[in-house]
Coordinates of C-alpha atoms in Angstrom, one line a residue:
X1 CA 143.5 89.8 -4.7
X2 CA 141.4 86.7 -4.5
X3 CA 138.3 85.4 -2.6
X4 CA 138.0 82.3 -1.4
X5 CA 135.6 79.9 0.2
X6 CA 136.1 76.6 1.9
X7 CA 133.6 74.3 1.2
X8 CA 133.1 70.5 2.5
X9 CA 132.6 68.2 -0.3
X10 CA 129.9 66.3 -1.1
X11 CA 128.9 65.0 -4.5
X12 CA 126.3 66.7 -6.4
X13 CA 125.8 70.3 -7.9
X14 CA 127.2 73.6 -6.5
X15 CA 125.2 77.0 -7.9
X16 CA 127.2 80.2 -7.2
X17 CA 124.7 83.4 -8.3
X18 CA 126.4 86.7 -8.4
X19 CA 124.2 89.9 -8.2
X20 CA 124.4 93.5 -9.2
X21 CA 121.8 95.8 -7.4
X22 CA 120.0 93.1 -6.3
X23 CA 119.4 91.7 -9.8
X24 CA 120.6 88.2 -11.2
X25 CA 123.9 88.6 -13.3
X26 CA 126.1 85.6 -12.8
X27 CA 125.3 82.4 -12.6
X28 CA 128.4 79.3 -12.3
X29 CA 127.2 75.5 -11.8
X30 CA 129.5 72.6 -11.4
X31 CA 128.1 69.0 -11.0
X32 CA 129.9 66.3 -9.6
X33 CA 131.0 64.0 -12.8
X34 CA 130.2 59.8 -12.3
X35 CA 132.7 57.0 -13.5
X36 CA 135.0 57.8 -16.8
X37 CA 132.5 56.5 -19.6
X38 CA 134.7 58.5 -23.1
X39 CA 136.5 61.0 -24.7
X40 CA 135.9 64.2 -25.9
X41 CA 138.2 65.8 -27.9
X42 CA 138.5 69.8 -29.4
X43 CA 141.0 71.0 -32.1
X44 CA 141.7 74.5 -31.5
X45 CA 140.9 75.2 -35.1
X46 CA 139.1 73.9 -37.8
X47 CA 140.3 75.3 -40.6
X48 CA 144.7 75.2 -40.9
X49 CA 147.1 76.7 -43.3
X50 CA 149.3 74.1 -44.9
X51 CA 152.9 74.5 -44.0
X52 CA 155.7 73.4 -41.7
X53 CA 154.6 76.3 -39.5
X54 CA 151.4 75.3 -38.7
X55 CA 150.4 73.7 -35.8
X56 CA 147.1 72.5 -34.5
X57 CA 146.8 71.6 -30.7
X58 CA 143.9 69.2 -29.7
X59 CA 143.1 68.9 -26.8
X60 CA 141.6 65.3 -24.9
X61 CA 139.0 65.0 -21.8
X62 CA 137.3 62.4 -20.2
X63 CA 134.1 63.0 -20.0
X64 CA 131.5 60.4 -17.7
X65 CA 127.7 59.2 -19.6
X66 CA 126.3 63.0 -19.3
X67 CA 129.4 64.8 -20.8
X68 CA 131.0 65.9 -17.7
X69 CA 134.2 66.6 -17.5
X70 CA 135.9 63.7 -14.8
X71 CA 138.7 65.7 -13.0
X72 CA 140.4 62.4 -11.3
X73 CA 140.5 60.7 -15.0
X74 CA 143.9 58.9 -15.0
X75 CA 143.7 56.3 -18.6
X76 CA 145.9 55.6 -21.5
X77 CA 144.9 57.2 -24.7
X78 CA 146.1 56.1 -27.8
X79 CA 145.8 58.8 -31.2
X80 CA 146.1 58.3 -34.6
X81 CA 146.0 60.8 -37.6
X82 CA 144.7 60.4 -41.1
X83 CA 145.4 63.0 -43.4
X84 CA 148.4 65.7 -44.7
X85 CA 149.1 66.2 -40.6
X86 CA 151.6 63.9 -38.1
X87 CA 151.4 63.5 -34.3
X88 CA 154.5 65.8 -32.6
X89 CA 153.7 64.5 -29.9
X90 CA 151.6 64.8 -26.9
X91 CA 151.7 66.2 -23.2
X92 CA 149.6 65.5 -20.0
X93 CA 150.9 68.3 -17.4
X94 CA 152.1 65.6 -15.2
X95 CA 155.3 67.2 -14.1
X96 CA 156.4 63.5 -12.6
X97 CA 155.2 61.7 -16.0
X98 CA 158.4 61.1 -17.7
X99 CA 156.8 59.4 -21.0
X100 CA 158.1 60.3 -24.0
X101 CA 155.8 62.5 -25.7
X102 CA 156.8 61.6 -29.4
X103 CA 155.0 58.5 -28.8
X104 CA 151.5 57.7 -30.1
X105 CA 150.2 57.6 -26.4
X106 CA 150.1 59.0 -22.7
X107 CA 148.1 58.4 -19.6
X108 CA 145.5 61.4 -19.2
X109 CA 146.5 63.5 -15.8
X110 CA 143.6 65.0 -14.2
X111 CA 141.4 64.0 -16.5
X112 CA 143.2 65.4 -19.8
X113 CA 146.0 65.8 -21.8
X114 CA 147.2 67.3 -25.5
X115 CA 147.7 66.3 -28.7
X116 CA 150.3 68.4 -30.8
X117 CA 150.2 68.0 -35.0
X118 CA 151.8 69.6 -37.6
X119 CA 150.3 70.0 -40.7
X120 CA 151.8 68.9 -43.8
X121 CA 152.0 71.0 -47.3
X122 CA 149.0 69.6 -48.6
X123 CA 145.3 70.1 -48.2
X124 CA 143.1 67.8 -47.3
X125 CA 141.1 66.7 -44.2
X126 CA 142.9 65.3 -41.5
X127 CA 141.3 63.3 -38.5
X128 CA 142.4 62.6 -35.2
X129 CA 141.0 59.7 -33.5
X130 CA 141.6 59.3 -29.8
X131 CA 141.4 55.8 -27.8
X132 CA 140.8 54.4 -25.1
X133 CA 140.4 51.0 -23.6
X134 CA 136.8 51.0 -21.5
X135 CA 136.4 55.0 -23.0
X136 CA 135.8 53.7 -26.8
X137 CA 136.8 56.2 -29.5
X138 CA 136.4 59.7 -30.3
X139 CA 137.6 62.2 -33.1
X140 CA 137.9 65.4 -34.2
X141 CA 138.0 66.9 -37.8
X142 CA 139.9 69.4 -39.3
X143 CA 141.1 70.6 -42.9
X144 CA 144.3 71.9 -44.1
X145 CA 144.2 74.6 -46.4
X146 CA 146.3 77.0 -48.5
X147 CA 148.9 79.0 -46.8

């Protein structure tokens, strides 16, 4: 079962309250995101066992001048890892994108896409920068540790 309400759109900021009994208990904004203006990027975790088993998924947004995520994002990102970790690859959810994702970069679809690494046998930090032309640069840290 779901509900659902048709709404016309118009840019700015939607505010859905839900009550219990009368009394506030939800609330849910969205705001209406400007122009693409960076990145923003978020390793699932920080801290990774070394190994060829481990895997760390990052994952990429486009974000406009107040940090909002930009849904209709569409731009080349480029990633680059420093560390004891390599890129496996990376994935946008575009089931017509046909890019391969072992390369080193892919068009954001919707606004996002994913960065796969494995993490080598060694500690150490490893870094992932992200970027993209008119977006800049962003990264995101992590540290491999002992198995």
């Amino acid at each position: 079962m779901y509900l659902r309400w048709d709404v016309a759109y118009r840019p700015g900021k939607l505010r859905a309250v839900g009550y219990r009994e009368g009394k506030e208990v939800a609330i849910c904004m969205h705001e209406t995101a400007s122009a693409p203006s960076a990145l923003k990027l978020v390793c699932d975790e920080r801290d990774l066992s070394a190994g060829k088993d481990r895997i760390a998924h990052v994952a990429i947004t486009v974000v406009d001048a107040k940090g909002l995520f930009v849904p209709y994002a569409n731009n080349e990102v480029s990633i680059e890892v420093r560390g004891p970790a390599r890129l496996l690859g990376m994935e946008n959810g575009d089931p017509i994108d046909t890019t391969n994702y072992k390369l080193s970069h892919r068009r954001t679809f919707n606004g996002m896409a994913l960065a796969i690494l494995e993490v080598e046998s060694k500690r150490g930090a490893i870094t992932m920068t992200a970027s993209a032309p008119s977006l800049g640069r962003a990264s995101c840290e992590c540290r491999a540790g002992e198995d």
